[in-house]
Amino acid sequence: MQQLHAELWQRLQGFEFDDPANESQFSERLARENRWSRKFARRVLEEYRRFLFLSVAAGHPVTPSEVVDQAWHLHLIYTESY
């Protein structure tokens, strides 16, 4: 189980939310729609990664913070990435 969690975390760390092929970047849209700085949006995305990991590794239901929930809901719109 430890190995699976390590692999999952490694994959999440390597995942890019922003696709250079897209004109509209995920992190920029997240910042714009929530009236956050780009720096804060990037921090939220790091917390979103942690939430995704925890949702698998915890073994029980977990609830995101309000800002992480904003990232999650926007990610749902990016169906190919999600």
Short mmCIF file of N, CA and C in Angstrom, two decimals:
data_model
loop_
_atom_site.label_atom_id
_atom_site.label_comp_id
_atom_site.label_asym_id
_atom_site.label_seq_id
_atom_site.Cartn_x
_atom_site.Cartn_y
_atom_site.Cartn_z
N MET A 1 0.84 -1.20 0.00
CA MET A 1 0.00 0.00 0.00
C MET A 1 0.87 1.25 0.00
N GLN A 2 1.94 1.22 0.77
CA GLN A 2 2.86 2.36 0.85
C GLN A 2 3.41 2.69 -0.55
N GLN A 3 3.75 1.67 -1.31
CA GLN A 3 4.30 1.86 -2.66
C GLN A 3 3.25 2.50 -3.57
N LEU A 4 2.00 2.04 -3.46
CA LEU A 4 0.93 2.61 -4.28
C LEU A 4 0.73 4.08 -3.96
N HIS A 5 0.78 4.43 -2.68
CA HIS A 5 0.61 5.83 -2.29
C HIS A 5 1.78 6.67 -2.79
N ALA A 6 2.98 6.12 -2.74
CA ALA A 6 4.15 6.84 -3.23
C ALA A 6 4.03 7.08 -4.73
N GLU A 7 3.58 6.08 -5.45
CA GLU A 7 3.40 6.22 -6.91
C GLU A 7 2.31 7.23 -7.24
N LEU A 8 1.22 7.18 -6.49
CA LEU A 8 0.14 8.14 -6.71
C LEU A 8 0.64 9.55 -6.47
N TRP A 9 1.35 9.77 -5.37
CA TRP A 9 1.85 11.11 -5.07
C TRP A 9 2.80 11.59 -6.15
N GLN A 10 3.64 10.70 -6.64
CA GLN A 10 4.58 11.05 -7.70
C GLN A 10 3.82 11.47 -8.97
N ARG A 11 2.79 10.74 -9.31
CA ARG A 11 1.98 11.08 -10.49
C ARG A 11 1.28 12.42 -10.32
N LEU A 12 0.75 12.65 -9.13
CA LEU A 12 0.08 13.94 -8.87
C LEU A 12 1.06 15.10 -8.93
N GLN A 13 2.25 14.90 -8.42
CA GLN A 13 3.27 15.94 -8.45
C GLN A 13 3.67 16.27 -9.89
N GLY A 14 3.67 15.28 -10.75
CA GLY A 14 4.06 15.48 -12.13
C GLY A 14 2.95 16.00 -13.04
N PHE A 15 1.72 16.00 -12.53
CA PHE A 15 0.58 16.42 -13.35
C PHE A 15 0.59 17.93 -13.54
N GLU A 16 0.42 18.37 -14.79
CA GLU A 16 0.37 19.79 -15.12
C GLU A 16 -1.08 20.20 -15.37
N PHE A 17 -1.56 21.14 -14.58
CA PHE A 17 -2.91 21.66 -14.80
C PHE A 17 -2.95 22.57 -16.01
N ASP A 18 -1.86 23.29 -16.25
CA ASP A 18 -1.80 24.20 -17.39
C ASP A 18 -1.25 23.46 -18.61
N ASP A 19 -1.99 23.52 -19.69
CA ASP A 19 -1.58 22.88 -20.94
C ASP A 19 -1.04 23.96 -21.86
N PRO A 20 0.25 23.90 -22.19
CA PRO A 20 0.83 24.93 -23.05
C PRO A 20 0.14 25.05 -24.41
N ALA A 21 -0.56 24.01 -24.82
CA ALA A 21 -1.26 24.04 -26.11
C ALA A 21 -2.55 24.87 -26.04
N ASN A 22 -3.04 25.11 -24.84
CA ASN A 22 -4.27 25.89 -24.67
C ASN A 22 -3.95 27.36 -24.49
N GLU A 23 -4.76 28.18 -25.10
CA GLU A 23 -4.59 29.62 -24.94
C GLU A 23 -5.01 30.05 -23.53
N SER A 24 -6.07 29.46 -23.04
CA SER A 24 -6.57 29.77 -21.69
C SER A 24 -6.00 28.76 -20.70
N GLN A 25 -5.13 29.23 -19.84
CA GLN A 25 -4.50 28.35 -18.87
C GLN A 25 -5.41 28.14 -17.65
N PHE A 26 -5.40 26.93 -17.14
CA PHE A 26 -6.23 26.57 -16.00
C PHE A 26 -5.97 27.47 -14.79
N SER A 27 -4.70 27.65 -14.43
CA SER A 27 -4.38 28.44 -13.24
C SER A 27 -4.78 29.90 -13.41
N GLU A 28 -4.65 30.42 -14.61
CA GLU A 28 -5.06 31.80 -14.87
C GLU A 28 -6.57 31.96 -14.76
N ARG A 29 -7.28 30.99 -15.28
CA ARG A 29 -8.74 31.04 -15.20
C ARG A 29 -9.19 30.90 -13.75
N LEU A 30 -8.55 30.01 -13.01
CA LEU A 30 -8.88 29.83 -11.60
C LEU A 30 -8.68 31.14 -10.84
N ALA A 31 -7.57 31.82 -11.10
CA ALA A 31 -7.29 33.09 -10.45
C ALA A 31 -8.31 34.14 -10.86
N ARG A 32 -8.56 34.25 -12.14
CA ARG A 32 -9.48 35.28 -12.65
C ARG A 32 -10.90 35.10 -12.12
N GLU A 33 -11.42 33.87 -12.19
CA GLU A 33 -12.81 33.63 -11.80
C GLU A 33 -13.04 33.79 -10.30
N ASN A 34 -11.97 33.64 -9.52
CA ASN A 34 -12.12 33.76 -8.06
C ASN A 34 -11.52 35.06 -7.53
N ARG A 35 -11.02 35.88 -8.45
CA ARG A 35 -10.40 37.15 -8.08
C ARG A 35 -9.24 36.96 -7.12
N TRP A 36 -8.41 35.96 -7.46
CA TRP A 36 -7.21 35.66 -6.70
C TRP A 36 -6.00 36.09 -7.50
N SER A 37 -4.88 36.26 -6.81
CA SER A 37 -3.63 36.47 -7.52
C SER A 37 -3.22 35.14 -8.15
N ARG A 38 -2.37 35.21 -9.15
CA ARG A 38 -1.88 33.97 -9.78
C ARG A 38 -1.08 33.16 -8.77
N LYS A 39 -0.34 33.85 -7.93
CA LYS A 39 0.46 33.17 -6.89
C LYS A 39 -0.46 32.38 -5.96
N PHE A 40 -1.55 33.00 -5.53
CA PHE A 40 -2.49 32.30 -4.63
C PHE A 40 -3.14 31.12 -5.36
N ALA A 41 -3.50 31.29 -6.62
CA ALA A 41 -4.11 30.20 -7.40
C ALA A 41 -3.15 29.02 -7.49
N ARG A 42 -1.87 29.29 -7.68
CA ARG A 42 -0.89 28.19 -7.73
C ARG A 42 -0.81 27.48 -6.38
N ARG A 43 -0.89 28.23 -5.29
CA ARG A 43 -0.89 27.60 -3.96
C ARG A 43 -2.14 26.74 -3.78
N VAL A 44 -3.26 27.22 -4.26
CA VAL A 44 -4.51 26.44 -4.18
C VAL A 44 -4.36 25.14 -4.97
N LEU A 45 -3.72 25.19 -6.12
CA LEU A 45 -3.53 23.98 -6.91
C LEU A 45 -2.65 22.97 -6.17
N GLU A 46 -1.68 23.44 -5.41
CA GLU A 46 -0.87 22.52 -4.61
C GLU A 46 -1.73 21.88 -3.51
N GLU A 47 -2.60 22.65 -2.92
CA GLU A 47 -3.52 22.10 -1.91
C GLU A 47 -4.51 21.13 -2.56
N TYR A 48 -4.93 21.44 -3.79
CA TYR A 48 -5.82 20.55 -4.53
C TYR A 48 -5.13 19.21 -4.77
N ARG A 49 -3.84 19.22 -5.12
CA ARG A 49 -3.09 17.97 -5.28
C ARG A 49 -3.13 17.15 -3.99
N ARG A 50 -2.91 17.83 -2.87
CA ARG A 50 -2.93 17.14 -1.57
C ARG A 50 -4.30 16.55 -1.28
N PHE A 51 -5.35 17.31 -1.63
CA PHE A 51 -6.71 16.81 -1.44
C PHE A 51 -6.96 15.57 -2.29
N LEU A 52 -6.53 15.61 -3.55
CA LEU A 52 -6.71 14.45 -4.43
C LEU A 52 -6.01 13.22 -3.85
N PHE A 53 -4.81 13.41 -3.37
CA PHE A 53 -4.07 12.30 -2.75
C PHE A 53 -4.82 11.79 -1.52
N LEU A 54 -5.21 12.71 -0.66
CA LEU A 54 -5.89 12.33 0.57
C LEU A 54 -7.21 11.61 0.29
N SER A 55 -7.91 12.02 -0.76
CA SER A 55 -9.20 11.39 -1.07
C SER A 55 -9.03 9.92 -1.43
N VAL A 56 -7.85 9.55 -1.93
CA VAL A 56 -7.57 8.15 -2.25
C VAL A 56 -6.94 7.44 -1.05
N ALA A 57 -5.97 8.08 -0.42
CA ALA A 57 -5.17 7.43 0.60
C ALA A 57 -5.82 7.35 1.98
N ALA A 58 -6.75 8.24 2.27
CA ALA A 58 -7.31 8.32 3.62
C ALA A 58 -8.12 7.08 4.01
N GLY A 59 -8.80 6.50 3.06
CA GLY A 59 -9.62 5.34 3.37
C GLY A 59 -10.97 5.70 3.96
N HIS A 60 -11.29 6.98 3.93
CA HIS A 60 -12.59 7.46 4.40
C HIS A 60 -12.91 8.73 3.63
N PRO A 61 -14.18 9.15 3.63
CA PRO A 61 -14.53 10.37 2.89
C PRO A 61 -13.79 11.59 3.44
N VAL A 62 -13.38 12.46 2.56
CA VAL A 62 -12.73 13.71 2.94
C VAL A 62 -13.47 14.86 2.27
N THR A 63 -13.38 16.04 2.86
CA THR A 63 -14.06 17.22 2.36
C THR A 63 -13.03 18.30 2.06
N PRO A 64 -13.10 18.89 0.88
CA PRO A 64 -12.12 19.93 0.54
C PRO A 64 -12.46 21.25 1.23
N SER A 65 -11.43 22.09 1.37
CA SER A 65 -11.66 23.45 1.85
C SER A 65 -12.42 24.20 0.75
N GLU A 66 -12.90 25.37 1.07
CA GLU A 66 -13.66 26.15 0.10
C GLU A 66 -12.82 26.49 -1.13
N VAL A 67 -11.57 26.88 -0.94
CA VAL A 67 -10.73 27.24 -2.09
C VAL A 67 -10.38 26.01 -2.93
N VAL A 68 -10.12 24.89 -2.28
CA VAL A 68 -9.83 23.65 -3.01
C VAL A 68 -11.07 23.21 -3.78
N ASP A 69 -12.23 23.42 -3.21
CA ASP A 69 -13.48 23.08 -3.89
C ASP A 69 -13.63 23.91 -5.17
N GLN A 70 -13.21 25.16 -5.14
CA GLN A 70 -13.25 26.00 -6.35
C GLN A 70 -12.37 25.41 -7.45
N ALA A 71 -11.18 24.95 -7.07
CA ALA A 71 -10.27 24.33 -8.04
C ALA A 71 -10.88 23.04 -8.58
N TRP A 72 -11.44 22.24 -7.70
CA TRP A 72 -12.04 20.97 -8.09
C TRP A 72 -13.17 21.19 -9.10
N HIS A 73 -14.06 22.13 -8.80
CA HIS A 73 -15.19 22.36 -9.69
C HIS A 73 -14.74 22.91 -11.04
N LEU A 74 -13.73 23.75 -11.06
CA LEU A 74 -13.22 24.22 -12.34
C LEU A 74 -12.57 23.07 -13.10
N HIS A 75 -11.88 22.19 -12.39
CA HIS A 75 -11.23 21.05 -13.03
C HIS A 75 -12.26 20.14 -13.71
N LEU A 76 -13.43 20.03 -13.13
CA LEU A 76 -14.49 19.23 -13.75
C LEU A 76 -14.86 19.73 -15.14
N ILE A 77 -14.73 21.02 -15.36
CA ILE A 77 -15.05 21.60 -16.66
C ILE A 77 -14.01 21.20 -17.71
N TYR A 78 -12.79 20.99 -17.26
CA TYR A 78 -11.71 20.57 -18.15
C TYR A 78 -11.75 19.05 -18.26
N THR A 79 -12.74 18.54 -18.94
CA THR A 79 -13.06 17.11 -18.93
C THR A 79 -11.89 16.23 -19.37
N GLU A 80 -11.15 16.66 -20.36
CA GLU A 80 -10.05 15.84 -20.84
C GLU A 80 -8.96 15.72 -19.76
N SER A 81 -8.70 16.81 -19.09
CA SER A 81 -7.68 16.82 -18.03
C SER A 81 -8.17 16.05 -16.81
N TYR A 82 -9.45 16.20 -16.49
CA TYR A 82 -10.02 15.58 -15.30
C TYR A 82 -10.05 14.09 -15.47
#
